[in-house]
Amino acid sequence: MIIVVGIGADGMSGLAQASRAELAKATVVYGSRRQLDLLDGSVTAARRTWPTPMLPALRTLLDGADGDVHVVASGDPLCHGVGSSLIRLYGAQDVVVLPHVSSVTLACARVGWAVQDTEIISLVTNEPHTAVRRGGQAVVMSRDATSPAALARMLADTGRGDSEITVLEQLGGPAERRRSATAREWAARPPGDVDHLNVIAVRYLPDERRFAILPDDAFANDGQITKQPVRALTLAALAPRPGELLWDVGAGSGSIAIEWCRSGPGCRALAFERQEGRRKRIAENAVAFGAHVEVRFDAPEAFDLLPSPHAIFVGGGLTQPGLLEACYDKLTVGGRLVANTVTVESEAVVAEWYSRYGGELRRFEYQQGEPLGGFTGWRPAMPVTQWTVTKR
């Protein structure tokens, strides 16, 4: 059995009796150096520091173990912590978690926020731009002392410099400290003495949250963008689910990849685009919306080196020899492929694949009301042919 004990910055004095009893009878305790240093003389077990990388050590944790193995972790081990990783590896039946108060709960208590109204974001393994939001509030779990300044710069650079940030260090311990500023102020004069153990409470301003499909002008683009009405239909066909990976092939502005990432927790995307200027715009758009989008140029050459996607959208390059075949081959069984086209040549490719693999073939047309002299007339957009298929 693996026993995971959460411990706070207050060390042994803050532990519940059950946690103290577990550590007192332990024969071996794993943890980071900082966590192991919080243990006092009542813990006589051998102390083993996690190696880097950590995951291989987790997989062999029970190898040769004679009895229970104990692990110490920061705060609540199930809140972006090692407890979740161990349960995924060994199952809940072989892992017992004794949580401490999480840093998220402590941070909300310090700033007076309701936990259920607060998003939790981790930068421990993610880039700072993934904590950018268009409004609301979040507790951001930092990777290290550099995270507050990096996030503040991202917010300032994406028009969110008025956002209110509170950096909370050594929460719950004797050296606890709290400092507040706007993102713009913190980015301009970042303190040089931020503790590595910190979280950031952020109220994102201005609040411009939108939960539906975004307007076209929300994205930097050169006109190569899936228009809002068609984007809505395309996202419906792609049917994103939590934690899934999308490939956006011929991504243009990256609007489909970004809408995918906005649609649910853990959704992420790879955007493939040949033109360098467009790749730069995709990266800028991803930062502006805090989207987990990796931008690449090498489709389909790099497909075999990349993780298989749950869904693929092909918005360009359909006539490129072998592209659609490479996409379909790489798609996971049960995955969805959606291809949009407006040209006769690309339509012919889609029609051939529809005849071979089935799926659904649709054509969409819509018209936009525009000024016509002193009146209003209808201007039709180019019709879009869409093929959707689920791999069997």
XYZ file of C-alpha atoms in Angstrom:
392
model
C 0.000 0.000 0.000
C 1.141 3.563 -0.730
C 0.270 6.148 1.925
C 0.432 9.760 0.723
C 0.581 12.362 3.485
C -0.047 16.024 2.693
C 2.082 18.488 4.628
C 1.980 22.282 4.710
C 4.567 25.008 5.165
C 3.857 24.780 8.922
C 5.440 21.323 8.943
C 4.682 18.659 11.534
C 2.827 21.078 13.818
C 0.018 21.397 11.299
C -0.538 17.674 10.719
C -3.610 15.828 11.899
C -3.085 12.977 14.364
C -3.731 10.326 11.689
C -1.012 11.793 9.463
C 1.446 11.964 12.369
C 0.740 8.346 13.264
C 1.347 7.168 9.697
C 4.684 8.951 9.453
C 5.758 7.687 12.882
C 5.361 4.058 11.787
C 6.816 4.508 8.284
C 9.965 2.620 7.284
C 10.667 4.661 4.130
C 9.363 8.091 3.122
C 9.648 9.620 -0.351
C 9.311 13.312 -1.147
C 11.052 16.415 -2.405
C 13.972 17.741 -0.380
C 11.851 20.655 0.867
C 9.062 18.356 2.053
C 11.400 15.863 3.713
C 13.134 18.695 5.576
C 9.791 19.554 7.223
C 9.765 16.205 9.062
C 11.023 16.147 12.650
C 12.735 13.526 14.789
C 9.504 11.600 15.401
C 9.843 10.296 11.836
C 12.610 7.683 11.932
C 12.030 6.266 8.436
C 14.658 6.363 5.709
C 14.108 9.531 3.646
C 14.436 9.293 -0.123
C 14.384 12.345 -2.373
C 12.583 12.131 -5.704
C 14.952 11.900 -8.677
C 14.562 13.928 -11.866
C 12.594 12.922 -13.863
C 10.167 11.775 -11.229
C 7.753 9.562 -13.206
C 10.051 6.509 -13.590
C 10.511 6.469 -9.802
C 6.733 6.494 -9.273
C 6.372 3.438 -11.521
C 8.813 1.410 -9.397
C 7.735 2.696 -5.989
C 6.498 -0.686 -4.741
C 9.303 -2.763 -6.261
C 10.910 -4.763 -3.470
C 8.847 -2.992 -0.816
C 8.312 -4.896 2.428
C 5.150 -3.297 3.774
C 3.687 0.138 3.189
C 5.529 2.895 1.352
C 4.968 6.482 2.511
C 5.095 9.662 0.457
C 4.961 13.276 1.660
C 3.503 15.910 -0.663
C 2.596 19.581 -0.469
C -0.869 20.419 0.844
C -3.588 18.354 -0.799
C -1.829 15.658 -2.884
C -4.941 15.335 -5.057
C -4.876 18.990 -6.151
C -2.403 18.921 -9.054
C -0.229 16.716 -6.883
C 1.547 13.373 -6.768
C -1.481 11.649 -5.221
C -3.365 11.831 -8.518
C -0.383 10.415 -10.432
C -0.042 7.493 -8.030
C -3.740 6.645 -8.243
C -3.530 6.636 -12.052
C -0.564 4.245 -11.874
C -1.680 1.890 -9.094
C -5.424 2.371 -8.703
C -7.365 3.843 -5.796
C -7.426 0.502 -4.000
C -3.644 0.633 -3.427
C -3.231 4.318 -2.568
C -4.412 6.059 0.605
C -4.297 9.868 0.672
C -4.259 11.876 3.909
C -4.656 15.469 2.678
C -3.572 18.693 4.302
C -5.321 21.990 3.564
C -4.559 22.819 -0.074
C -2.735 25.982 -1.104
C -5.803 26.797 -3.211
C -8.089 26.813 -0.169
C -5.562 28.838 1.836
C -5.171 31.367 -0.982
C -8.935 31.779 -1.339
C -9.212 32.267 2.422
C -6.559 34.997 2.345
C -8.181 36.987 -0.485
C -11.806 36.278 0.462
C -12.874 34.232 -2.564
C -15.291 31.319 -2.717
C -13.357 28.243 -3.827
C -16.162 27.031 -6.105
C -16.051 30.316 -8.043
C -12.290 30.123 -8.553
C -10.458 28.373 -11.389
C -7.363 26.346 -10.484
C -4.468 26.595 -12.947
C -1.097 24.870 -12.651
C 2.108 26.225 -14.177
C 4.192 23.427 -12.683
C 4.420 21.721 -16.090
C 2.679 24.290 -18.326
C 3.878 27.520 -19.926
C 2.926 30.882 -18.340
C 0.632 31.876 -21.222
C -1.735 29.020 -20.369
C -2.778 31.006 -17.269
C -3.993 33.982 -19.347
C -7.772 34.446 -19.172
C -10.221 37.030 -20.513
C -11.908 37.500 -17.134
C -12.868 35.778 -13.903
C -10.569 34.737 -11.069
C -8.043 31.956 -10.575
C -5.471 30.589 -8.185
C -2.362 29.868 -10.242
C 0.073 27.316 -8.829
C 3.584 28.515 -9.641
C 6.456 26.471 -10.996
C 9.032 28.551 -9.092
C 9.941 32.099 -8.054
C 9.909 33.320 -11.654
C 6.253 32.421 -12.325
C 4.599 35.602 -10.946
C 6.715 37.918 -13.110
C 6.312 35.723 -16.187
C 2.527 35.669 -15.801
C 2.377 39.409 -15.080
C 4.280 40.122 -18.312
C 1.940 37.867 -20.289
C -1.110 39.651 -18.884
C 0.354 43.076 -19.600
C 1.342 42.074 -23.139
C -2.142 40.739 -23.941
C -4.106 43.777 -22.798
C -4.838 42.531 -19.284
C -2.411 44.786 -17.429
C -5.152 46.003 -15.058
C -5.561 42.476 -13.703
C -5.135 42.302 -9.922
C -2.531 39.797 -8.760
C -1.756 38.720 -5.212
C 1.355 36.617 -4.707
C 1.123 34.421 -1.604
C 4.364 32.836 -0.378
C 4.932 30.055 2.176
C 1.176 29.814 2.785
C 0.306 28.556 6.258
C 3.877 28.712 7.507
C 5.698 31.106 9.853
C 7.270 32.934 6.874
C 3.964 33.512 5.061
C 3.921 36.703 2.988
C 1.362 38.437 0.777
C 2.006 41.094 -1.892
C -0.518 42.653 -4.283
C -0.227 44.776 -7.425
C -1.668 45.113 -10.876
C -0.106 42.875 -13.497
C 1.324 45.964 -15.197
C 2.964 47.153 -11.972
C 4.393 43.733 -11.133
C 5.753 43.280 -14.676
C 7.446 46.692 -14.547
C 9.060 46.166 -11.126
C 9.121 42.467 -10.235
C 10.455 41.821 -6.717
C 13.695 39.899 -6.610
C 12.958 38.003 -3.414
C 9.897 35.895 -4.321
C 9.933 32.538 -2.544
C 9.902 29.421 -4.744
C 6.885 28.177 -2.770
C 4.181 30.556 -3.972
C 0.761 30.725 -5.571
C -0.812 33.631 -7.445
C -4.400 34.786 -6.943
C -5.477 36.611 -10.112
C -8.598 38.654 -10.865
C -8.507 39.094 -14.619
C -9.442 42.559 -15.886
C -11.128 43.691 -18.024
C -13.719 40.934 -17.853
C -14.421 40.026 -21.482
C -15.429 36.410 -21.085
C -17.465 34.855 -23.858
C -18.485 31.223 -23.761
C -19.908 30.966 -27.270
C -17.994 30.940 -30.552
C -15.880 34.088 -30.842
C -16.297 36.774 -33.520
C -13.757 36.781 -36.351
C -12.104 40.003 -35.185
C -11.147 38.377 -31.867
C -8.328 36.662 -33.773
C -5.361 38.276 -35.482
C -5.730 37.088 -39.082
C -4.962 37.900 -42.716
C -8.390 36.797 -43.926
C -7.422 33.120 -43.848
C -9.857 32.204 -41.073
C -12.806 29.856 -40.700
C -15.651 32.354 -40.375
C -17.709 32.393 -37.188
C -20.875 30.657 -38.505
C -18.861 27.884 -40.149
C -16.573 27.676 -37.104
C -19.600 26.967 -34.927
C -20.708 24.156 -37.251
C -17.164 22.783 -37.402
C -16.756 22.676 -33.615
C -20.094 20.890 -33.365
C -18.852 18.276 -35.838
C -15.480 17.891 -34.063
C -17.345 17.311 -30.776
C -14.499 18.088 -28.320
C -14.366 16.162 -25.060
C -12.359 16.939 -21.909
C -8.633 16.310 -22.205
C -8.637 15.509 -25.918
C -5.991 16.442 -28.505
C -6.858 18.085 -31.840
C -4.724 18.427 -34.936
C -5.642 21.591 -36.869
C -4.096 21.060 -40.311
C -3.809 24.118 -42.536
C -4.592 26.194 -39.462
C -4.545 29.721 -40.947
C -5.200 31.918 -37.902
C -5.552 28.949 -35.521
C -9.178 29.849 -34.751
C -10.381 26.220 -34.778
C -7.505 25.061 -32.533
C -8.156 27.879 -30.063
C -11.934 27.356 -29.985
C -11.235 23.648 -29.365
C -9.002 24.508 -26.390
C -11.612 26.916 -25.005
C -14.356 24.312 -25.223
C -13.450 22.137 -22.235
C -10.918 21.377 -19.489
C -7.633 19.903 -20.644
C -8.335 20.290 -24.373
C -5.157 20.956 -26.340
C -4.149 21.232 -29.980
C -1.364 20.980 -32.531
C -1.731 23.582 -35.291
C 0.029 22.913 -38.594
C 0.638 25.849 -40.921
C 3.191 26.214 -43.720
C 3.356 30.034 -43.865
C 5.673 31.588 -41.308
C 3.610 34.776 -40.842
C 0.496 32.766 -40.084
C 2.365 30.559 -37.617
C 3.370 33.709 -35.763
C -0.270 34.869 -35.661
C -1.432 31.483 -34.379
C 1.098 31.686 -31.540
C -0.057 35.231 -30.691
C -3.705 34.187 -30.722
C -2.958 31.175 -28.508
C -1.229 33.412 -25.950
C -4.093 35.918 -25.978
C -6.574 33.194 -25.009
C -4.326 31.056 -22.798
C -4.775 28.115 -25.163
C -2.652 24.951 -25.114
C -1.677 25.162 -28.803
C 1.660 23.974 -30.182
C 2.408 25.466 -33.597
C 4.203 23.412 -36.266
C 4.903 23.644 -39.991
C 5.762 20.038 -40.901
C 2.532 18.326 -41.939
C 2.468 15.492 -42.832
C 6.213 14.807 -42.517
C 6.254 14.818 -38.709
C 3.002 12.927 -38.132
C 4.700 9.659 -37.163
C 6.693 11.419 -34.429
C 3.672 12.995 -32.748
C 0.998 11.689 -30.347
C -2.115 10.421 -32.106
C -5.002 12.893 -31.986
C -8.584 12.300 -30.914
C -9.810 14.585 -33.693
C -8.397 16.206 -36.828
C -9.637 19.269 -38.660
C -8.350 19.816 -42.190
C -8.956 23.383 -43.234
C -6.319 23.613 -45.950
C -4.015 21.486 -48.067
C -6.609 18.892 -49.055
C -5.184 18.637 -52.567
C -1.672 18.011 -51.248
C -0.850 14.421 -52.261
C -1.031 12.014 -49.322
C -2.147 14.596 -46.726
C -5.653 13.310 -46.077
C -4.441 9.710 -46.085
C -1.737 10.555 -43.517
C -4.316 12.285 -41.323
C -6.730 9.357 -41.441
C -3.982 6.808 -40.748
C -2.804 8.689 -37.656
C -6.286 9.223 -36.213
C -7.159 7.025 -33.221
C -9.956 4.484 -33.584
C -13.168 6.292 -32.650
C -11.569 9.628 -33.518
C -13.300 12.244 -35.655
C -12.018 13.803 -38.850
C -13.632 16.952 -40.251
C -12.589 18.503 -43.569
C -13.926 21.815 -44.913
C -13.502 22.945 -48.498
C -14.660 25.745 -50.793
C -12.957 24.714 -54.052
C -14.056 22.237 -56.729
C -10.680 20.486 -56.619
C -10.804 19.915 -52.856
C -14.448 18.889 -53.128
C -13.421 16.125 -55.512
C -10.932 14.783 -52.949
C -13.546 14.868 -50.195
C -16.156 13.171 -52.423
C -13.752 10.326 -53.164
C -13.033 9.754 -49.479
C -16.738 9.915 -48.658
C -17.416 7.190 -51.229
C -14.753 4.968 -49.628
C -15.277 5.572 -45.888
C -18.772 6.985 -45.542
C -19.457 9.515 -42.823
C -21.573 12.604 -43.442
C -21.315 15.061 -46.311
C -22.898 18.492 -45.904
C -22.916 21.817 -47.706
C -23.461 25.066 -45.836
C -24.447 28.409 -47.295
C -25.263 31.645 -45.519
C -25.768 35.263 -46.495
C -24.735 38.481 -44.781
C -26.866 41.630 -44.739
C -24.831 44.555 -46.124
C -25.563 48.151 -47.212
C -26.841 48.477 -50.775
C -27.212 52.126 -51.603
C -29.598 53.471 -49.015
C -30.989 49.994 -48.357
C -29.752 46.577 -47.183
C -29.067 43.629 -49.449
C -27.886 40.080 -48.999
C -24.320 39.116 -49.921
C -23.770 35.348 -50.081
C -20.624 33.831 -48.588
C -18.877 31.060 -50.506
C -20.597 27.714 -49.855
C -18.617 25.308 -47.659
C -18.590 21.558 -48.198
C -17.895 19.597 -45.027
C -17.048 15.925 -44.675
C -17.210 14.353 -41.217
C -16.191 10.774 -40.452
C -15.503 8.661 -37.369
C -12.685 6.154 -37.753
C -13.781 2.557 -37.221
